[in-house]
XYZ file of C-alpha atoms in Angstrom:
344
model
C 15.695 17.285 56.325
C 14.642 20.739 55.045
C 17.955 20.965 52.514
C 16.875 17.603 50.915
C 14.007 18.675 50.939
C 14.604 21.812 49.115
C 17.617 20.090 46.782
C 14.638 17.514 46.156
C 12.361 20.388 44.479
C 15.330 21.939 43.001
C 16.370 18.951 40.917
C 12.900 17.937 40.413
C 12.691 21.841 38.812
C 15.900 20.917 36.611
C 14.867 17.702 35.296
C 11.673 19.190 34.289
C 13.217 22.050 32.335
C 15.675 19.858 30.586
C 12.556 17.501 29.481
C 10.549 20.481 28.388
C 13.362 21.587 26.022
C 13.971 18.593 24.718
C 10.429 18.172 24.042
C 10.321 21.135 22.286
C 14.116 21.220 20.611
C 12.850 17.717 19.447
C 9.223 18.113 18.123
C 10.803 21.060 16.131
C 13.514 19.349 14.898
C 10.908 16.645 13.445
C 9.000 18.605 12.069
C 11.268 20.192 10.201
C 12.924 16.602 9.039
C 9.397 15.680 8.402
C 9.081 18.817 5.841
C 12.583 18.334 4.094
C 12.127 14.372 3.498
C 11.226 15.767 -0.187
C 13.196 18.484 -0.456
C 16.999 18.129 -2.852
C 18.937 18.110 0.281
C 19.342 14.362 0.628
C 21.670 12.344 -1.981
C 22.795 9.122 -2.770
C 25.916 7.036 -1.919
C 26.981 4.722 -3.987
C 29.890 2.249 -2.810
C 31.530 -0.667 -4.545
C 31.797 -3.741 -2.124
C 34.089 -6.257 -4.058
C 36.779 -3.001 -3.205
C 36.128 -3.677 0.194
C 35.976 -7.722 -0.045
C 39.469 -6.978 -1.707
C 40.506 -5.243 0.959
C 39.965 -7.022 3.790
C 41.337 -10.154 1.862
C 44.824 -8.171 1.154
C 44.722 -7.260 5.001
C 44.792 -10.945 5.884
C 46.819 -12.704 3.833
C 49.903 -9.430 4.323
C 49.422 -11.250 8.045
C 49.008 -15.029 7.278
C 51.208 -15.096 4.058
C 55.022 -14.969 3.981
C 56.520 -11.966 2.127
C 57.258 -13.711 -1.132
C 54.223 -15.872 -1.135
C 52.164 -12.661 -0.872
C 53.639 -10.478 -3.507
C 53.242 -13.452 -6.217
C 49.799 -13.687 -5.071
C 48.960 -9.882 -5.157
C 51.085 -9.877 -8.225
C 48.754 -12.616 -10.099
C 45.911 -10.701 -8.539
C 46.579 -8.049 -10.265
C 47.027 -9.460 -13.137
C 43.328 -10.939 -13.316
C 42.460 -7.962 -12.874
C 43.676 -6.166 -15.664
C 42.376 -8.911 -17.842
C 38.965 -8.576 -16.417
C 39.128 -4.655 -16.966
C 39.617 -5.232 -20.491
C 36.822 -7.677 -21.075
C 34.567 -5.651 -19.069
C 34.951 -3.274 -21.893
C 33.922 -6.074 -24.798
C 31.195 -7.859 -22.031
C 30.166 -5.730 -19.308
C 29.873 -8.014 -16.227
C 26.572 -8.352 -14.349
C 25.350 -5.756 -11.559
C 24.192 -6.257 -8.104
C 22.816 -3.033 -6.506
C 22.182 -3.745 -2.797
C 19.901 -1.969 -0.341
C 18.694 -2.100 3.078
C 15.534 -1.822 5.019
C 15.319 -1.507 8.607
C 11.879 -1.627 9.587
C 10.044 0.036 12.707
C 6.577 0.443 13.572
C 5.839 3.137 10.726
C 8.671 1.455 8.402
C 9.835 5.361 8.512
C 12.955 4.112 6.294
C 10.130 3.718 3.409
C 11.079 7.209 2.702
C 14.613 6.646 1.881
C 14.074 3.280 -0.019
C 11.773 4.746 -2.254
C 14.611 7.431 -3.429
C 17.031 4.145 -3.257
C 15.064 2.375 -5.507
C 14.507 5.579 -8.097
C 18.162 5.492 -8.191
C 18.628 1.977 -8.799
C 16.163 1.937 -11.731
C 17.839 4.784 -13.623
C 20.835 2.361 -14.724
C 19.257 -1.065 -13.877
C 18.901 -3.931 -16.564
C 17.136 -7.097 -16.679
C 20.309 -9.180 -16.654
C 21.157 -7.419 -13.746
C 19.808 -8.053 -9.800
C 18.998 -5.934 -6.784
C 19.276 -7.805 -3.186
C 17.825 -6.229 -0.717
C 18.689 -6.968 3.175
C 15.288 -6.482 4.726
C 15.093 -6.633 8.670
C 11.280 -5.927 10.454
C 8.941 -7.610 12.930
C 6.322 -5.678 10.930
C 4.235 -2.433 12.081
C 1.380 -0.411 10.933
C -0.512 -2.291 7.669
C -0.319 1.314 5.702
C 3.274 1.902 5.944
C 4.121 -1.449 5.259
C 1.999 -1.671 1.866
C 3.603 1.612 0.494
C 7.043 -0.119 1.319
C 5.783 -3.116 -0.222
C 4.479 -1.041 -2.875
C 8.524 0.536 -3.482
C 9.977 -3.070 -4.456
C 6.796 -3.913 -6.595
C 8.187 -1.428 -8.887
C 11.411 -2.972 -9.193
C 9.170 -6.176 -10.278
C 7.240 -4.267 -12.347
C 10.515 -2.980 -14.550
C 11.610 -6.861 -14.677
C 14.541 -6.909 -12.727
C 15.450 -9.716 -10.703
C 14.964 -9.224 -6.670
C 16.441 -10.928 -4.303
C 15.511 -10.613 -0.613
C 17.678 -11.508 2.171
C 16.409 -12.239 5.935
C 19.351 -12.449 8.575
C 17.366 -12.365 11.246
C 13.248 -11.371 10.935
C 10.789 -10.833 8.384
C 7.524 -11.015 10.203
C 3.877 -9.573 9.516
C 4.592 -6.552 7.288
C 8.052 -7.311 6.871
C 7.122 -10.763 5.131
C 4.718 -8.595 3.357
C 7.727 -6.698 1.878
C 9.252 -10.625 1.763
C 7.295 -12.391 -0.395
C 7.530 -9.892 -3.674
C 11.116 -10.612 -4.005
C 11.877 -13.466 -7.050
C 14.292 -15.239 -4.420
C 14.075 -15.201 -0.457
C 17.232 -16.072 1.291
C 17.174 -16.782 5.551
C 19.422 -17.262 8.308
C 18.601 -20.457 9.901
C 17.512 -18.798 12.751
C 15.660 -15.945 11.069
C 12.425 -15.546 12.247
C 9.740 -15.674 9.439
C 6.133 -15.168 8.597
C 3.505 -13.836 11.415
C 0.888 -13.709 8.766
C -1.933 -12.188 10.547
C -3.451 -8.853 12.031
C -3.474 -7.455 15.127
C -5.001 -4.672 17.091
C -5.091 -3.562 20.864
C -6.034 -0.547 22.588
C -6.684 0.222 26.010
C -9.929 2.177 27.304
C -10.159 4.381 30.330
C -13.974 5.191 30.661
C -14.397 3.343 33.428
C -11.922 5.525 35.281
C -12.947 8.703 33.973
C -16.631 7.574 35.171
C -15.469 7.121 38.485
C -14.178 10.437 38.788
C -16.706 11.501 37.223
C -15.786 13.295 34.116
C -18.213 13.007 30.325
C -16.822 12.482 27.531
C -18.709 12.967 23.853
C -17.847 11.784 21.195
C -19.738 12.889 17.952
C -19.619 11.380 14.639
C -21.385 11.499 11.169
C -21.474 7.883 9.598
C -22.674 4.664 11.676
C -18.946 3.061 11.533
C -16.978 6.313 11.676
C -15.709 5.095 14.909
C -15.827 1.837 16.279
C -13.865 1.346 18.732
C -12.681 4.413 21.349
C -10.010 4.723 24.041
C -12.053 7.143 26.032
C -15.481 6.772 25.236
C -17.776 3.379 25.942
C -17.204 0.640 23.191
C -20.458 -1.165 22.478
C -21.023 -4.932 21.667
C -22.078 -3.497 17.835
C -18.415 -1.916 17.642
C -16.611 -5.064 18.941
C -18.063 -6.549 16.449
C -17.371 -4.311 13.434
C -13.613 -3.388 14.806
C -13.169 -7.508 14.585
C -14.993 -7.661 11.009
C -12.537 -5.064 9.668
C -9.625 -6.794 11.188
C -10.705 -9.929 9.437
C -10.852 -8.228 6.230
C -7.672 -6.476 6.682
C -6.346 -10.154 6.666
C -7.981 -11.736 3.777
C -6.095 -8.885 2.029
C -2.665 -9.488 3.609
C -3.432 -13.349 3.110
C -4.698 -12.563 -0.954
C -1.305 -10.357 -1.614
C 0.569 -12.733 -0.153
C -0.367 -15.631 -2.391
C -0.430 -13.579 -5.700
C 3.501 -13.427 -4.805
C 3.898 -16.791 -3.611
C 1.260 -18.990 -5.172
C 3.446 -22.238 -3.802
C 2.488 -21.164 -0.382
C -0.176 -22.862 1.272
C -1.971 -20.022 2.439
C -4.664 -21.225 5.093
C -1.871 -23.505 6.499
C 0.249 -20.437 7.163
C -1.643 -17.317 7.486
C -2.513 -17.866 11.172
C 0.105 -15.481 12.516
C 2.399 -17.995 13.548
C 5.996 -17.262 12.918
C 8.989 -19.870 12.066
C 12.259 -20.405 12.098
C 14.528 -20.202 8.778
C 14.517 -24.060 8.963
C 11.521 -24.626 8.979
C 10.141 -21.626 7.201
C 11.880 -23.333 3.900
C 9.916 -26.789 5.076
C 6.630 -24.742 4.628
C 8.100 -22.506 1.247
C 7.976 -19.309 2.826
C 11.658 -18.776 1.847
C 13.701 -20.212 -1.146
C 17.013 -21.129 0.426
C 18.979 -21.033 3.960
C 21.316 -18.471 3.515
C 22.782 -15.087 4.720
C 23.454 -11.917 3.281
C 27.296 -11.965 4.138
C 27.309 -15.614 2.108
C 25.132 -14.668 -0.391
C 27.640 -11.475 -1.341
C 30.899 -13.288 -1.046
C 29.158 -15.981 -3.347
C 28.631 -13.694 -6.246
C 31.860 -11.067 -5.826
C 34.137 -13.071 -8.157
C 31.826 -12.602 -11.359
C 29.739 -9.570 -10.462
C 29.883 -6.206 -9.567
C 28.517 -5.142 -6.257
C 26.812 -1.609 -5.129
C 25.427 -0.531 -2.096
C 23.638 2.058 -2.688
C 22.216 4.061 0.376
C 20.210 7.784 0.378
C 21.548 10.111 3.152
C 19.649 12.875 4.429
C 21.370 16.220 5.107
C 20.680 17.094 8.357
C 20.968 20.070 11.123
C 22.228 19.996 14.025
C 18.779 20.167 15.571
C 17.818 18.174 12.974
C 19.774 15.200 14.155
C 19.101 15.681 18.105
C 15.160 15.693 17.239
C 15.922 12.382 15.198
C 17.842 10.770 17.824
C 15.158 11.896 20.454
C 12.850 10.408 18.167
C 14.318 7.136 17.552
C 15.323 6.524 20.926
C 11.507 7.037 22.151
C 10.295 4.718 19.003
C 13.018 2.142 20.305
C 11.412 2.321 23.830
C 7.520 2.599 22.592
C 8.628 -0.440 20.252
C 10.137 -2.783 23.561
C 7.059 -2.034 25.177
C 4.768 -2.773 22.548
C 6.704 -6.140 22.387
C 6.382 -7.433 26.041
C 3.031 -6.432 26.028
C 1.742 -8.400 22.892
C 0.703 -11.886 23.686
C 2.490 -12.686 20.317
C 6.826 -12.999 20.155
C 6.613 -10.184 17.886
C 3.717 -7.754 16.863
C 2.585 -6.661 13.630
């Protein structure tokens, strides 16, 4: 009993170090991503996808074609080819620059679509189109405007944006959503959740009971309404709720200056639907995904994905996976605890 009971403090000693340092390896590492998000260190990949598409198609039919079959085929291929390389030079085809957005809480990925999109509009012409794969249950209403505020430049230079939903577009993400010209869904994408929400939890009734004072001190009547240590007051209730209802007039105003075919009071009540059923109520265009929507346009246009990487350090990158795996954690809880499918 006394060994396990020694081994029991020893590897509760252990596991404590080995948190501690990757506390501290991590909030370093962070920091110093956080610092260089600006700095020349990042760049931009560009890759052609009808090379790939090509590809993969030689791939299969080598396997499902007989030997003769496939070298007059890849023969003929190439043929088209060479005819289209020398027309390209008379009429340059149209250009499809693709980009993707993965959206958290913070839509942290903000900060590479903005250099994305800087990119994009060096070369970009009106004839041509961006489509952008957008993915996001939504997150915190700031974030989420700047990132909304990155493809209303793209509008803004008049170039044609498409923006595909495979599987959800809710509350800030449909926020992103609705500025594209065209919204494309998977029939079982999840879309809309137009609506605000806000919920904290306050532990001044257990601090009271053991006993410990808290003061807060402000300068302005409304500088804090709401506190999760101090003791909320009817009056703050009820200006926390007033600025949540103003928060969604706005969402529910930005949204219809994009969409004007949307019924806004029918929709805006933070319910979510289906791709189905989302075109039904016109908060998307047409039912289709990304994968279709690219293998649709590959025979007359030329694809780019376009995608800014960050240089990273070694610490660098074991901070950001520290950090991403305790966002992917913070973000399951947040889910299970909302009373909604998906917060935002």
């Amino acid at each position: 009993m006394e060994f396990l009971l020694e081994y029991g403090l020893f590897l509760a000693k252990s596991v404590t170090i080995v948190i501690a340092v990757i506390v501290v390896v991590s909030a370093i590492a962070v920091a110093s991503q956080r610092n260089k998000r600006e700095s020349s260190d990042g760049h931009i990949e560009v890759t052609t996808l009808n090379h790939k598409f090509e590809d993969w198609e030689d791939m299969l039919k080598f396997e499902i074609l007989d030997e003769d079959t496939f070298k007059k085929e890849h023969k003929a291929r190439k043929k088209h080819e060479k005819k289209e390389r020398k027309h390209k030079t008379e009429a340059p085809r149209k250009r499809l620059f693709v980009l993707d957005f993965d959206g958290d809480m913070s839509a942290s990925e903000v900060e590479f679509l903005r250099h994305e999109i800087s990119a994009v509009l060096t070369v970009a012409k009106p004839e041509d189109e961006i489509l952008l794969r957008l993915e996001s249950p939504g997150g915190m209403v700031h974030s989420y405007g700047l990132a909304s505020s990155q493809l209303q430049r793209i509008r803004s230079q008049g170039i044609p944006l498409t923006i595909s939903i495979d599987r959800v577009a809710a509350s800030g993400g449909y926020m992103m959503a609705c500025i594209g010209n065209k919204i494309l869904a998977a029939p079982f994408a999840v879309i809309g959740s137009i609506g605000v929400v806000a919920q904290l939890p306050n532990f001044n009734r257990l601090l009271k009971k053991y006993d410990v004072d808290i003061e807060l001190h402000t300068a302005g009547a409304h500088k804090r309404t709401l506190t999760m240590i101090g003791e909320n007051t009817d009056e703050g209730r009820q200006k926390f709720k007033e600025e949540l209802e103003d928060t969604h007039i706005l969402f529910k105003e930005f949204v219809s200056e994009n969409r004007p075919q949307l019924d806004i009071d029918h929709i805006a009540t933070g319910e979510v639907w289906y791709g189905k059923r989302a075109l039904d109520e016109k908060l998307i265009d047409e039912l289709s995904t990304s994968d279709d929507y690219l293998l649709s346009k590959r025979k007359d246009t030329d694809l780019f994905s376009v995608k800014y990487r960050q240089k990273r350090s070694l610490p660098e990158r074991l901070g950001f996976a520290a950090e991403s795996a305790f966002n992917r954690t913070l973000n399951t809880m947040l889910g299970k605890l909302s009373q909604n499918r998906y917060w935002g």
